Coordinates of C-alpha atoms in Angstrom, one line a residue:
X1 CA 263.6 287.4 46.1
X2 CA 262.3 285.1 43.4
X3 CA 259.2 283.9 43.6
X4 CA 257.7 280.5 41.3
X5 CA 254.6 278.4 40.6
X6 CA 254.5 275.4 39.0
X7 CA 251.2 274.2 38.1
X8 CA 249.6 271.5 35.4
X9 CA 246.1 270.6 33.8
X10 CA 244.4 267.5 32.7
X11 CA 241.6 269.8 31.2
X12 CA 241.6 269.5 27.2
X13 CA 239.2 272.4 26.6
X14 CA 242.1 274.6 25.9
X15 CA 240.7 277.9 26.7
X16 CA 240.1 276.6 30.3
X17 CA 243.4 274.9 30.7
X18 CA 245.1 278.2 30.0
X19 CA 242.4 280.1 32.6
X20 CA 243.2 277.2 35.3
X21 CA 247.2 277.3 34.9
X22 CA 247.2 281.2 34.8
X23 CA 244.4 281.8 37.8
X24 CA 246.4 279.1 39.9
X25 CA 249.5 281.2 39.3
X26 CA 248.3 284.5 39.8
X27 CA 246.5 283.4 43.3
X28 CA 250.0 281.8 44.3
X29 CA 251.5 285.1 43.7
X30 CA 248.9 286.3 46.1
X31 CA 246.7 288.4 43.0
X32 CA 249.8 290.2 41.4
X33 CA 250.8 289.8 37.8
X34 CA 253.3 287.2 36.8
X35 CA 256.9 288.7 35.2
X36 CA 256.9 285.4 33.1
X37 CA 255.6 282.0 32.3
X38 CA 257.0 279.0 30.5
X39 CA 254.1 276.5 29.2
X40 CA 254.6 273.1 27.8
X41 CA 251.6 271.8 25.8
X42 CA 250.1 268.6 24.2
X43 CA 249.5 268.3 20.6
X44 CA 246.1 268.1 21.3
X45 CA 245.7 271.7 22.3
X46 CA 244.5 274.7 20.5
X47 CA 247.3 276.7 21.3
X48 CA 245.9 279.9 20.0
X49 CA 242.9 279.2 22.7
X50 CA 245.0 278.0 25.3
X51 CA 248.0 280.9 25.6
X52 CA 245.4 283.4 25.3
X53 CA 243.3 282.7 28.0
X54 CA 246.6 281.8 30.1
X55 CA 248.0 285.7 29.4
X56 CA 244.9 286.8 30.8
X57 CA 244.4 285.0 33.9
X58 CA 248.2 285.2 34.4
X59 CA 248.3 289.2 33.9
X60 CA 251.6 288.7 31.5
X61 CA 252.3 288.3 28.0
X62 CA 255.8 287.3 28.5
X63 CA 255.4 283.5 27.7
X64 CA 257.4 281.0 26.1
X65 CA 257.5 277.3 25.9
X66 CA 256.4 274.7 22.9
X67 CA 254.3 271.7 22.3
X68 CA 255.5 268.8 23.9
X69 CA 255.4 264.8 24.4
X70 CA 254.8 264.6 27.6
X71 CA 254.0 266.9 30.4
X72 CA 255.6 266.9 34.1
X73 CA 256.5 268.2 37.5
X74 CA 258.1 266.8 40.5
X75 CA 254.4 265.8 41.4
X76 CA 252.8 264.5 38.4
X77 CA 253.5 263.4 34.9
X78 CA 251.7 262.3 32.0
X79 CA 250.1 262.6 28.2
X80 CA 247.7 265.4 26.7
X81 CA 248.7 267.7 29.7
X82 CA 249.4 271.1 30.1
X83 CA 252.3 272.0 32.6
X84 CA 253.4 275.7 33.2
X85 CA 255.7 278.0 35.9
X86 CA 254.9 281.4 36.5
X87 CA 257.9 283.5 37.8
X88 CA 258.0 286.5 39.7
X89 CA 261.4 287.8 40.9
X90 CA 263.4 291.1 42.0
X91 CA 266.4 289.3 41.3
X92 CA 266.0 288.8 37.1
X93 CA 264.5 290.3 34.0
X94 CA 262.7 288.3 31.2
X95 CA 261.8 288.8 27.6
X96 CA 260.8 286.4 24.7
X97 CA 262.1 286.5 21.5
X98 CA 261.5 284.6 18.2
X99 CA 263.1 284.0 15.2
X100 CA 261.5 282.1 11.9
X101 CA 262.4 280.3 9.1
X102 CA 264.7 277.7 10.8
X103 CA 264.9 275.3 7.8
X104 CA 266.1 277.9 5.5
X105 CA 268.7 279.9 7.2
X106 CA 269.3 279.1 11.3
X107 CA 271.7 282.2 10.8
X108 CA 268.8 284.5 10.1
X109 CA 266.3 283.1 12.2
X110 CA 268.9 283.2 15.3
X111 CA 269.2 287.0 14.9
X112 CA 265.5 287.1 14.6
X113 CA 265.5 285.9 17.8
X114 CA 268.6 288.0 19.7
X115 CA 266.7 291.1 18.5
X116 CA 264.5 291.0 22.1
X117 CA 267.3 289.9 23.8
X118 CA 268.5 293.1 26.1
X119 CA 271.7 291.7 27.9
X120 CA 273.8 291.3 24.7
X121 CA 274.9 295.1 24.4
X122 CA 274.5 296.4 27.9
X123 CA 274.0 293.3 30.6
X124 CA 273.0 295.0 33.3
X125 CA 273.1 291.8 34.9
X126 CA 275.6 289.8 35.1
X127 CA 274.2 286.2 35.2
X128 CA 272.6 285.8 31.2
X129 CA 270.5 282.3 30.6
X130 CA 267.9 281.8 28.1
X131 CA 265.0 278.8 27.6
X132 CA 265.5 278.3 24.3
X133 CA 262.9 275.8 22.7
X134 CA 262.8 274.9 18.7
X135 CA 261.0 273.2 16.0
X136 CA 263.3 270.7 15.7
X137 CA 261.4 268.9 12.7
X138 CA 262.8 272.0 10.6
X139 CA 266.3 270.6 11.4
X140 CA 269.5 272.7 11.6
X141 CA 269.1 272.4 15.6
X142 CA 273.2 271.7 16.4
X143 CA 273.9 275.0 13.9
X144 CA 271.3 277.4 15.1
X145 CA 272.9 276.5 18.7
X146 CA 276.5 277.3 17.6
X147 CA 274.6 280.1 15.7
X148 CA 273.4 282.0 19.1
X149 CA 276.6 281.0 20.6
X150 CA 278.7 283.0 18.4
X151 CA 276.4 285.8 18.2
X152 CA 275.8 286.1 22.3
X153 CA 280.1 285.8 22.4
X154 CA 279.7 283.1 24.3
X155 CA 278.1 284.9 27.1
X156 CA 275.0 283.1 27.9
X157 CA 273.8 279.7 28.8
X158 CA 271.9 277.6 26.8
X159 CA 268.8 275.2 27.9
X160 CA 265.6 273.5 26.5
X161 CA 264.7 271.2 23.7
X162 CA 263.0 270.4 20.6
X163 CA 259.3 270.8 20.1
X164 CA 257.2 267.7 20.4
X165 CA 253.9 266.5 19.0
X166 CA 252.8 263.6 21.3
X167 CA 255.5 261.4 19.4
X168 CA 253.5 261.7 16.2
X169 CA 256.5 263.3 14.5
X170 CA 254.6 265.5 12.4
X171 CA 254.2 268.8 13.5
X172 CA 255.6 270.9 16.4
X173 CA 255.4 274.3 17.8
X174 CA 256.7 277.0 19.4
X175 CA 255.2 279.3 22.0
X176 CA 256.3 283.4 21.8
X177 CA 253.8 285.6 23.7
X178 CA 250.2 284.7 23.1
X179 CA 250.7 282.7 19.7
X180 CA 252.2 279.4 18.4
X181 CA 254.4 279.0 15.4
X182 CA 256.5 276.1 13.4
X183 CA 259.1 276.0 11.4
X184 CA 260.8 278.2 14.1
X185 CA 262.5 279.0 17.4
X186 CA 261.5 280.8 20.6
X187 CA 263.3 282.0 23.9
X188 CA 262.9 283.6 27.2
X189 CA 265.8 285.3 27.8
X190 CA 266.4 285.3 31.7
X191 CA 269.3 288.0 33.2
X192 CA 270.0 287.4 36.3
X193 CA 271.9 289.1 39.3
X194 CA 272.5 285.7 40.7
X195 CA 274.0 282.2 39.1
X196 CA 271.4 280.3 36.7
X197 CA 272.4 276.4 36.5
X198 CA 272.6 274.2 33.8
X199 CA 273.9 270.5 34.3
X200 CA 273.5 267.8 31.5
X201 CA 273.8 263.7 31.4
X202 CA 272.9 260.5 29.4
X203 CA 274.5 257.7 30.9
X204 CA 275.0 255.7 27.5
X205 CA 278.5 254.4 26.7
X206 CA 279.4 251.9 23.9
X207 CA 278.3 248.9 22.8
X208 CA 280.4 248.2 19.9
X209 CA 283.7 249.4 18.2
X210 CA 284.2 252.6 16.3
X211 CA 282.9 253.2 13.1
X212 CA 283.7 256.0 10.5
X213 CA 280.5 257.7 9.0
X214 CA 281.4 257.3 5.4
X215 CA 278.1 259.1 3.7
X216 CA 275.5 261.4 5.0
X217 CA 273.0 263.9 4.4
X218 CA 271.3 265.9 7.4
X219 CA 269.7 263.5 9.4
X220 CA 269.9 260.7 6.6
X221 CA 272.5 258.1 7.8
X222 CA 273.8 257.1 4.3
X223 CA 277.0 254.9 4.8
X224 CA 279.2 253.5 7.7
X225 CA 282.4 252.4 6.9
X226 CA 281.7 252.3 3.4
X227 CA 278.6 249.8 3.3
X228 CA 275.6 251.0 3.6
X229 CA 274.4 252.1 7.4
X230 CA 271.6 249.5 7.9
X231 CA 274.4 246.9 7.8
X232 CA 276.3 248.2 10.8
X233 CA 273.3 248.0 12.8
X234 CA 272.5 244.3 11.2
X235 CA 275.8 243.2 12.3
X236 CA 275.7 244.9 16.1
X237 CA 272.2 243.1 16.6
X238 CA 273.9 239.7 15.3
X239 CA 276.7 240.2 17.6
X240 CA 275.1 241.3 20.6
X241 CA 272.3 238.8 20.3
X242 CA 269.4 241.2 20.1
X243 CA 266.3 240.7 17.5
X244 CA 266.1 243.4 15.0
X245 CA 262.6 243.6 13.0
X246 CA 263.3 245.4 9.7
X247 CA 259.7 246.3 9.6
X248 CA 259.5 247.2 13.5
X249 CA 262.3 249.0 13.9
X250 CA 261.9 251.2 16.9
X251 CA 262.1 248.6 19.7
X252 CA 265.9 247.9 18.6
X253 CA 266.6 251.6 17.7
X254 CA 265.2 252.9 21.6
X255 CA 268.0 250.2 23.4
X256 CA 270.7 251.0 20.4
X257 CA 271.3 254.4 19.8
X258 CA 274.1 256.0 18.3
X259 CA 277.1 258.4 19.7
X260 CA 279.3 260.8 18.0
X261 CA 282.3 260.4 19.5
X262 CA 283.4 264.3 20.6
X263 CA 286.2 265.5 23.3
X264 CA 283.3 265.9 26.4
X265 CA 281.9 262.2 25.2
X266 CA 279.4 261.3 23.0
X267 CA 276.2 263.0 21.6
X268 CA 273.5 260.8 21.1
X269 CA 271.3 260.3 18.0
X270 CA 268.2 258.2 18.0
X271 CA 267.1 256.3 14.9
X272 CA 263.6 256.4 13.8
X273 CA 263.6 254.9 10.6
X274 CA 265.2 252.7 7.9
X275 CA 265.4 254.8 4.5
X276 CA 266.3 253.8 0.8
X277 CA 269.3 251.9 0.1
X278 CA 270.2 250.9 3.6
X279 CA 269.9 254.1 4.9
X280 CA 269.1 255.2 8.6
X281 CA 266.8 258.4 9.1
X282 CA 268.2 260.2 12.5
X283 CA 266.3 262.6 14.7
X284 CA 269.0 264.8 14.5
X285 CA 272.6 265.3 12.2
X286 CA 275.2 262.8 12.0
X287 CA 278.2 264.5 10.6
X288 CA 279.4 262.9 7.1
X289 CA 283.1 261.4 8.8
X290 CA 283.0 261.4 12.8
X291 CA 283.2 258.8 14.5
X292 CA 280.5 256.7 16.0
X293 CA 279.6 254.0 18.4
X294 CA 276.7 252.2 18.9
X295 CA 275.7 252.8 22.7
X296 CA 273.9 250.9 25.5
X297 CA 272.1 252.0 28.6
X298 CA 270.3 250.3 31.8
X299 CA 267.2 252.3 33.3
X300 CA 269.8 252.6 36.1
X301 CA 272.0 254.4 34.2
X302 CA 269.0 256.6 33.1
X303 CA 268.3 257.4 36.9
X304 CA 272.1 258.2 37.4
X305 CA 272.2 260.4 34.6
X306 CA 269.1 262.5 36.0
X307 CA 270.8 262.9 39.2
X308 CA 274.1 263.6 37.5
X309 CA 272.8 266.9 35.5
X310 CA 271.0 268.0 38.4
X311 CA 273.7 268.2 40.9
X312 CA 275.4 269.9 38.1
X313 CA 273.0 272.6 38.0
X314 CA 272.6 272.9 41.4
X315 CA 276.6 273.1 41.9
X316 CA 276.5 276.0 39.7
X317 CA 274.5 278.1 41.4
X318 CA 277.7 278.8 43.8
X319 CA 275.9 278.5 47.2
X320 CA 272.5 280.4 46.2
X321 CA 269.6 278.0 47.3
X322 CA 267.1 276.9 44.1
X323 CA 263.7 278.4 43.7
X324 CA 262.0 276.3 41.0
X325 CA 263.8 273.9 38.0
X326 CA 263.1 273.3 34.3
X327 CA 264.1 269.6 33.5
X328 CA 264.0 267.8 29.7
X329 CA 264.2 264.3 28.6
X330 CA 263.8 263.0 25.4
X331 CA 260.6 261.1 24.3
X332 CA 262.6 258.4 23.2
X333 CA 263.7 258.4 26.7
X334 CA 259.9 258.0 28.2
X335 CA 259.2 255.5 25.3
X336 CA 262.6 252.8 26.1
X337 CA 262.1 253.1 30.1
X338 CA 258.1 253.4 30.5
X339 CA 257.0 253.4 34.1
X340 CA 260.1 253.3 35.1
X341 CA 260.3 257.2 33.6
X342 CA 259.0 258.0 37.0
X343 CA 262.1 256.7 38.8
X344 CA 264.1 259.6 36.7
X345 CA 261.5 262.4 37.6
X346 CA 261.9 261.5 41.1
X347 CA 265.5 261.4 41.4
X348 CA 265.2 265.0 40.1
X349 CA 262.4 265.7 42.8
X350 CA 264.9 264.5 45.6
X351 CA 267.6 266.8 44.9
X352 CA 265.8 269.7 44.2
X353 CA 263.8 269.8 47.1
X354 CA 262.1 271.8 48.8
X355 CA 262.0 273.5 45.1
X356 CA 259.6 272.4 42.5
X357 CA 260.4 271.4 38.6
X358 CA 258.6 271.8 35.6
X359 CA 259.3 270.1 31.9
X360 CA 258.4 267.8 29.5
X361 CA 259.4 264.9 26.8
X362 CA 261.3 266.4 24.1
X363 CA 262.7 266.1 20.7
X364 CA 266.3 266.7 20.8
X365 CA 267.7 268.2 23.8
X366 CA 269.6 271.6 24.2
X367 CA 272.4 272.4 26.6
X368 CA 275.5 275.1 26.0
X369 CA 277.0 276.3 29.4
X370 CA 280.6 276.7 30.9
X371 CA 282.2 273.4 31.3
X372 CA 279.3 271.2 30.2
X373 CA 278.9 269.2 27.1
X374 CA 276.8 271.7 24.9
X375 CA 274.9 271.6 21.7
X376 CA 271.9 269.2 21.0
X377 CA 271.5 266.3 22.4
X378 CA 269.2 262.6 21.9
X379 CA 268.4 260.9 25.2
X380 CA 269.7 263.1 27.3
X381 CA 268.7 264.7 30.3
X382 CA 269.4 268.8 30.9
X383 CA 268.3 270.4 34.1
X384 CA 267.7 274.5 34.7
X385 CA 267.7 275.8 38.0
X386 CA 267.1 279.2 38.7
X387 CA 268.0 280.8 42.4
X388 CA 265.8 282.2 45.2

C-alpha cells in the first residue's frame, strides 16, 4: 500500500511554507512520519529556511527536489510557489543521494551520487527508479545521464529535470536532505516491488531541411553547414515568413527550436541567445556534426504530447493502478504557450485521475527508461508515475 500527498504554498515566508507543506502532509498521513518528500521551490525562497522547517513538520529528512520556474499540481499552477509530495509506502524504499562538482567532472559527481543508492549491489527490489534533478547551468547534463546509466548497468529509470530560477537563468539549486546546493546533482532513489512509469513526448517535428552542425563548443552553436549558425536561423525566418528581432531574440527562438536528429526522433534544444560571430548560445549541447532541423509545434501538439508521455507511464505500470505522478515541462514550454500551459496540465490531470501530480517548469528535461527516448531533453514533457 502506497500512500501520497501532494500539497503547494503561496506563502513566501519560507520557514512557514516549509511548516504548511510538511504539517499538511503529515495530517494526510493521519500524524505518522512521511518515508519521503520531493519539493519544488521558487527562486525566491530561502531554501535553507524552507527545507528545514519542512523536515520538521514532515517527521523526515529524506527530501529531494530543486528550485524551479514554476510550481504545479493537477489543481493549481503558478510563480513563486512551493509544491511538494510526501510519500508513504510498504511497497518501496527511498534514499537521497548527491553528488558535486558537475562542471568539472559529471563522472565523479555521478558516483558521488550512486554512493546512497542501495539497489545497485543487492536490489532487493526489483523495480529501481530514481528523481534525479540537476543544476543544469553547470552543463554536462546529456553526460552525467549516460554517466549514471553506465554505472547503474542500465538497471534503473531515469526522470526529472534541470534546476530552475524563475527564468532568470542565473542560479539554480538542488535540494538533498535539509540543504540546497549548485553546481550539483541530487536524487531520490525509489526501489520498488511494483512497476514505476516513465513516458516522455514533445510533439515538435521539422520545419526546415537538414543541416550539418559544422562547429560547436558545449552549448555554443558555432557553425551550421559551414557559415556561421545565426545565418541558418536568418534564412529559416526569411523562408518561413516569420519576423526575427536580432536584439529580441526569444520570441523567434520559443516557436523555432532546434532538433538533433537521433534514431527515437529528435532531441530538442532551445536557443536563448545570439553569441559573437554569428553564434547561437543553447540551453543545452549540440554535438559538433549531427544533424539538425529546425522544428515547429502548435499548442495542440503541446497538449498531445502531455497526454502521449503520460499514457506512456501509465502503460508501464503493467496493470498496477497509479497513486500520485511527478510531471516536467520545460519553462520555455510555459513561456511559448502561456495560458494555454493549463490546457497541458490538465490533460495530464484527466488521465491520471483519481491520482494527483506534482511538478514544475524546468530547465532541460531528463528521461532514460526501457524503450523511451532517454537522455536530456528541451521542451519536452516526462511523466513519473508511481503505483498504489
Amino acid at each position: 500500500m502506497t500512500q501520497t500527498h501532494i500539497a503547494i504554498t503561496e506563502q513566501r515566508d519560507s520557514a512557514r511554507a516549509g511548516s504548511e507543506l510538511g504539517a499538511a502532509i503529515r495530517t494526510a498521513f493521519g500524524g505518522a512520519a512521511a518515508d519521503a518528500i520531493v519539493v519544488f521551490a521558487s527562486a525566491q525562497h530561502d531554501y535553507a529556511a524552507l527545507l528545514k522547517a519542512l523536515a520538521e513538520a514532515a517527521g523526515t529528512t529524506v527530501i529531494a527536489g530543486a528550485s524551479s520556474a514554476g510550481e504545479f499540481t493537477n489543481q493549481s499552477r503558478g510563480e513563486g510557489q512551493v509544491s511538494a509530495l510526501g510519500i508513504r509506502s510498504a511497497n518501496m524504499k527511498f534514499a537521497v543521494g548527491l553528488g558535486q562538482g558537475v562542471s568539472s567532472n559529471a563522472k565523479d559527481a555521478a558516483g558521488q551520487l550512486l554512493e546512497a543508492f542501495r539497489g545497485i549491489a543487492k536490489p532487493a527490489l526489483p523495480h529501481r527508479s530514481a528523481l534525479v534533478m540537476t543544476d543544469a547551468l553547470a552543463g554536462h547534463t546529456d553526460a552525467l545521464v549516460e554517466e549514471l546509466t553506465l554505472a547503474t548497468g542500465g538497471n534503473y529509470r531515469f526522470f526529472g529535470g534541470g534546476a530552475g530560477d524563475d527564468g532568470r537563468f542565473d542560479t539554480t539549486h538542488v535540494f538533498a536532505g535539509t540543504q540546497a546546493y549548485n553546481n550539483a546533482v541530487s536524487a531520490l532513489e525509489i526501489l520498488s516491488s511494483k512497476p514505476v512509469g516513465v513516458g516522455v513526448a514533445h510533439g515538435w517535428e521539422p520545419a526546415g531541411p537538414a543541416l550539418r552542425v559544422t562547429e560547436s563548443e558545449g552549448t555554443r552553436l558555432i557553425g551550421i553547414n559551414g557559415a556561421p549558425a545565426l545565418d541558418a536561423l536568418r534564412e529559416h525566418a526569411q523562408q518561413s515568413g516569420q519576423a526575427f528581432d536580432e536584439q529580441d531574440p526569444m520570441p523567434f527562438f520559443l516557436h523555432n527550436v532546434l532538433g538533433i536528429r537521433a534514431d527515437e526522433g529528435y532531441r530538442l534544444r532551445v536557443p536563448l541567445a545570439i553569441g559573437e560571430s554569428g553564434a547561437i548560445l543553447c540551453a543545452a549541447a549540440v554535438p559538433e556534426g549531427a544533424v539538425i532541423h529546425v522544428m515547429k509545434t502548435t499548442a495542440d501538439s503541446a497538449v498531445l504530447a502531455a497526454r502521449t508521455a503520460t499514457a506512456a507511464a501509465l502503460n508501464a505500470l503493467a496493470g498496477e493502478k497509479p497513486a500520485a505522478a511527478f510531471v516536467f515541462d520545460c519553462v520555455a514550454t510555459r513561456l511559448r504557450l502561456g495560458r494555454a500551459f493549463e490546457d497541458e496540465l490538465q490533460a495530464c490531470a484527466s488521465l491520471l485521475a483519481p491520482a494527483a501530480f506534482v511538478g514544475c517548469n524546468t530547465y532541460g528535461q531528463i528521461a532514460r527508461a526501457e524503450g523511451q527516448f532517454g537522455g536530456f531533453h528541451n521542451c519536452t514533457a516526462v511523466v513519473c508515475v508511481l503505483p498504489t
